[in-house]
mmCIF file of C-alpha atoms and ligand atoms in Angstrom:
data_model
loop_
_atom_site.group_PDB
_atom_site.id
_atom_site.type_symbol
_atom_site.label_atom_id
_atom_site.label_comp_id
_atom_site.label_asym_id
_atom_site.label_seq_id
_atom_site.Cartn_x
_atom_site.Cartn_y
_atom_site.Cartn_z
ATOM 1 C CA UNK A 518 -32.094 -28.053 -20.313
ATOM 2 C CA UNK A 519 -29.578 -27.068 -22.983
ATOM 3 C CA UNK A 520 -29.682 -23.300 -22.071
ATOM 4 C CA UNK A 521 -29.506 -23.653 -18.423
ATOM 5 C CA UNK A 522 -26.263 -25.938 -18.872
ATOM 6 C CA UNK A 523 -24.629 -23.267 -20.631
ATOM 7 C CA UNK A 524 -25.426 -20.435 -18.111
ATOM 8 C CA UNK A 525 -23.809 -22.592 -15.591
ATOM 9 C CA UNK A 526 -20.499 -23.024 -17.459
ATOM 10 C CA UNK A 527 -20.502 -19.386 -18.505
ATOM 11 C CA UNK A 528 -21.132 -18.280 -14.447
ATOM 12 C CA UNK A 529 -18.471 -20.759 -13.422
ATOM 13 C CA UNK A 530 -16.117 -19.129 -15.847
ATOM 14 C CA UNK A 531 -16.958 -15.741 -14.535
ATOM 15 C CA UNK A 532 -16.127 -16.740 -10.921
ATOM 16 C CA UNK A 533 -13.171 -18.246 -11.895
ATOM 17 C CA UNK A 534 -11.601 -15.278 -13.585
ATOM 18 C CA UNK A 535 -10.635 -13.008 -10.567
ATOM 19 C CA UNK A 536 -8.574 -15.611 -8.987
ATOM 20 C CA UNK A 537 -6.801 -16.473 -12.231
ATOM 21 C CA UNK A 538 -5.770 -12.706 -12.609
ATOM 22 C CA UNK A 539 -4.387 -12.060 -9.040
ATOM 23 C CA UNK A 540 -2.367 -15.034 -8.717
ATOM 24 C CA UNK A 541 0.356 -13.987 -6.111
ATOM 25 C CA UNK A 542 -0.934 -10.766 -4.758
ATOM 26 C CA UNK A 543 -3.336 -12.439 -3.080
ATOM 27 C CA UNK A 544 -0.896 -14.052 -0.882
ATOM 28 C CA UNK A 545 0.290 -10.268 0.466
ATOM 29 C CA UNK A 546 -0.454 -9.339 3.849
ATOM 30 C CA UNK A 547 0.333 -5.939 5.536
ATOM 31 C CA UNK A 548 1.323 -5.553 8.886
ATOM 32 C CA UNK A 549 2.060 -2.851 11.517
ATOM 33 C CA UNK A 550 0.433 -0.090 9.285
ATOM 34 C CA UNK A 551 0.828 3.315 11.036
ATOM 35 C CA UNK A 552 1.234 7.052 10.242
ATOM 36 C CA UNK A 553 1.292 10.191 11.447
ATOM 37 C CA UNK A 554 -0.785 13.026 12.066
ATOM 38 C CA UNK A 555 0.159 16.291 9.651
ATOM 39 C CA UNK A 556 0.393 20.133 10.832
ATOM 40 C CA UNK A 557 -1.750 20.894 7.728
ATOM 41 C CA UNK A 558 -2.210 19.903 4.055
ATOM 42 C CA UNK A 559 0.515 21.923 2.639
ATOM 43 C CA UNK A 560 3.171 19.254 3.487
ATOM 44 C CA UNK A 561 2.932 15.534 2.292
ATOM 45 C CA UNK A 562 1.809 12.878 4.622
ATOM 46 C CA UNK A 563 3.552 9.541 5.432
ATOM 47 C CA UNK A 564 2.435 6.130 6.159
ATOM 48 C CA UNK A 565 5.082 3.147 7.114
ATOM 49 C CA UNK A 566 3.830 -0.787 7.068
ATOM 50 C CA UNK A 567 5.235 -4.133 6.198
ATOM 51 C CA UNK A 568 4.430 -5.694 2.997
ATOM 52 C CA UNK A 569 4.486 -9.926 3.488
ATOM 53 C CA UNK A 570 4.730 -12.058 0.578
ATOM 54 C CA UNK A 571 2.939 -15.704 1.873
ATOM 55 C CA UNK A 572 2.943 -17.101 -1.379
ATOM 56 C CA UNK A 573 5.202 -19.206 -3.804
ATOM 57 C CA UNK A 574 5.401 -16.376 -6.592
ATOM 58 C CA UNK A 575 7.152 -13.289 -6.376
ATOM 59 C CA UNK A 576 4.520 -10.258 -5.971
ATOM 60 C CA UNK A 577 5.103 -6.521 -7.737
ATOM 61 C CA UNK A 578 3.769 -3.546 -6.141
ATOM 62 C CA UNK A 579 3.174 -0.911 -8.550
ATOM 63 C CA UNK A 580 1.164 2.137 -7.037
ATOM 64 C CA UNK A 581 -0.851 3.187 -4.172
ATOM 65 C CA UNK A 582 -4.178 4.688 -4.129
ATOM 66 C CA UNK A 583 -5.803 6.927 -1.016
ATOM 67 C CA UNK A 584 -9.031 8.930 -0.826
ATOM 68 C CA UNK A 585 -6.918 11.132 1.628
ATOM 69 C CA UNK A 586 -4.094 12.032 -1.046
ATOM 70 C CA UNK A 587 -4.156 12.746 -4.437
ATOM 71 C CA UNK A 588 -0.626 11.689 -5.280
ATOM 72 C CA UNK A 589 0.639 8.916 -3.071
ATOM 73 C CA UNK A 590 3.477 7.307 -3.991
ATOM 74 C CA UNK A 591 6.346 4.849 -2.738
ATOM 75 C CA UNK A 592 9.544 6.645 -1.937
ATOM 76 C CA UNK A 593 12.765 5.719 -0.825
ATOM 77 C CA UNK A 594 14.986 7.703 1.804
ATOM 78 C CA UNK A 595 18.979 7.476 0.844
ATOM 79 C CA UNK A 596 21.486 9.214 3.017
ATOM 80 C CA UNK A 597 24.902 9.835 1.365
ATOM 81 C CA UNK A 598 28.490 9.860 3.018
ATOM 82 C CA UNK A 599 27.923 13.453 4.350
ATOM 83 C CA UNK A 600 24.913 12.193 6.146
ATOM 84 C CA UNK A 601 22.462 14.219 3.772
ATOM 85 C CA UNK A 602 19.183 12.328 2.873
ATOM 86 C CA UNK A 603 17.300 12.963 0.075
ATOM 87 C CA UNK A 604 14.134 10.703 -0.999
ATOM 88 C CA UNK A 605 12.994 10.054 -4.812
ATOM 89 C CA UNK A 606 10.032 7.528 -5.915
ATOM 90 C CA UNK A 607 10.879 3.959 -5.313
ATOM 91 C CA UNK A 608 9.485 2.584 -8.558
ATOM 92 C CA UNK A 609 7.962 -0.868 -9.024
ATOM 93 C CA UNK A 610 8.784 -2.917 -5.598
ATOM 94 C CA UNK A 611 9.042 -6.662 -5.920
ATOM 95 C CA UNK A 612 8.486 -8.932 -3.110
ATOM 96 C CA UNK A 613 10.263 -11.954 -3.505
ATOM 97 C CA UNK A 614 7.992 -15.195 -2.217
ATOM 98 C CA UNK A 615 7.944 -15.813 1.103
ATOM 99 C CA UNK A 616 9.690 -12.507 2.114
ATOM 100 C CA UNK A 617 8.612 -9.194 3.211
ATOM 101 C CA UNK A 618 9.376 -5.285 2.288
ATOM 102 C CA UNK A 619 9.267 -2.855 5.390
ATOM 103 C CA UNK A 620 8.241 0.725 4.679
ATOM 104 C CA UNK A 621 9.842 2.413 7.712
ATOM 105 C CA UNK A 622 11.478 5.825 8.579
ATOM 106 C CA UNK A 623 14.681 6.791 7.080
ATOM 107 C CA UNK A 624 13.957 4.025 4.179
ATOM 108 C CA UNK A 625 10.718 3.364 1.618
ATOM 109 C CA UNK A 626 7.920 5.119 3.121
ATOM 110 C CA UNK A 627 4.340 5.618 1.276
ATOM 111 C CA UNK A 628 4.369 9.457 0.588
ATOM 112 C CA UNK A 629 1.081 10.926 0.414
ATOM 113 C CA UNK A 630 1.090 13.902 -1.695
ATOM 114 C CA UNK A 631 -1.160 16.370 -2.241
ATOM 115 C CA UNK A 632 -3.299 15.638 0.914
ATOM 116 C CA UNK A 633 -6.749 16.447 0.343
ATOM 117 C CA UNK A 634 -7.356 17.002 4.394
ATOM 118 C CA UNK A 635 -5.651 17.213 7.352
ATOM 119 C CA UNK A 636 -4.571 13.851 8.935
ATOM 120 C CA UNK A 637 -5.714 13.955 12.799
ATOM 121 C CA UNK A 638 -4.495 11.933 15.282
ATOM 122 C CA UNK A 639 -6.480 8.876 16.614
ATOM 123 C CA UNK A 640 -8.053 8.782 12.862
ATOM 124 C CA UNK A 641 -7.772 6.288 10.266
ATOM 125 C CA UNK A 642 -7.612 6.454 6.431
ATOM 126 C CA UNK A 643 -8.017 3.626 3.475
ATOM 127 C CA UNK A 644 -4.545 2.966 1.765
ATOM 128 C CA UNK A 645 -4.876 0.769 -1.269
ATOM 129 C CA UNK A 646 -2.084 -1.326 -2.968
ATOM 130 C CA UNK A 647 -2.290 -2.174 -6.927
ATOM 131 C CA UNK A 648 -0.214 -4.908 -7.782
ATOM 132 C CA UNK A 649 0.994 -5.853 -11.192
ATOM 133 C CA UNK A 650 -1.120 -8.824 -11.495
ATOM 134 C CA UNK A 651 -4.186 -6.299 -11.351
ATOM 135 C CA UNK A 652 -4.899 -7.487 -7.765
ATOM 136 C CA UNK A 653 -5.270 -4.821 -5.094
ATOM 137 C CA UNK A 654 -5.080 -4.720 -1.161
ATOM 138 C CA UNK A 655 -6.877 -2.199 0.998
ATOM 139 C CA UNK A 656 -5.760 -1.500 4.416
ATOM 140 C CA UNK A 657 -6.775 0.854 7.371
ATOM 141 C CA UNK A 658 -3.980 2.974 8.306
ATOM 142 C CA UNK A 659 -4.278 4.254 12.075
ATOM 143 C CA UNK A 660 -2.820 8.255 12.468
ATOM 144 C CA UNK A 661 -0.681 8.429 15.588
ATOM 145 C CA UNK A 662 0.721 11.481 16.868
ATOM 146 C CA UNK A 663 2.990 14.208 15.099
ATOM 147 C CA UNK A 664 6.279 12.862 16.689
ATOM 148 C CA UNK A 665 5.700 9.040 16.449
ATOM 149 C CA UNK A 666 8.042 7.195 15.461
ATOM 150 C CA UNK A 667 6.114 3.671 15.371
ATOM 151 C CA UNK A 668 3.165 1.933 16.025
ATOM 152 C CA UNK A 669 4.369 1.540 19.905
ATOM 153 C CA UNK A 670 4.277 5.307 20.818
HETATM 154 CU CU1 LIG B 832 8.775 10.716 0.463
#
């Protein structure tokens, strides 16, 4: 009897843990994910989407993972006064409570460096977001045509 009681407590502590360690990031939803087909694998691929934080705590995105690319990274494109665009790693991205961050052409984007295979129009790939609280969110990203400018195309 006593043994069974202790086991029950240990079990409830165990199932309680994941909830505690991902406070915040479980409230993040991804909307409108899309990407473009690639010509080959030499140049990086790109994915766009909106991360919405529906919770009441800020959430920080710290990294990406995908079986499609060895080095996925959030980049930010900036255009200078001469109209010249360049991009650099965006670093950690904090999504305030109740707000959203968009990855879109000309701004932040998921750069898929070291592609493991060609991105083929009509196919999908999984993209995982890693958050500072240890939570993860995996979404399926559809691959649109090489010239696509958005999910409506
Ligand atoms: Cu980039």
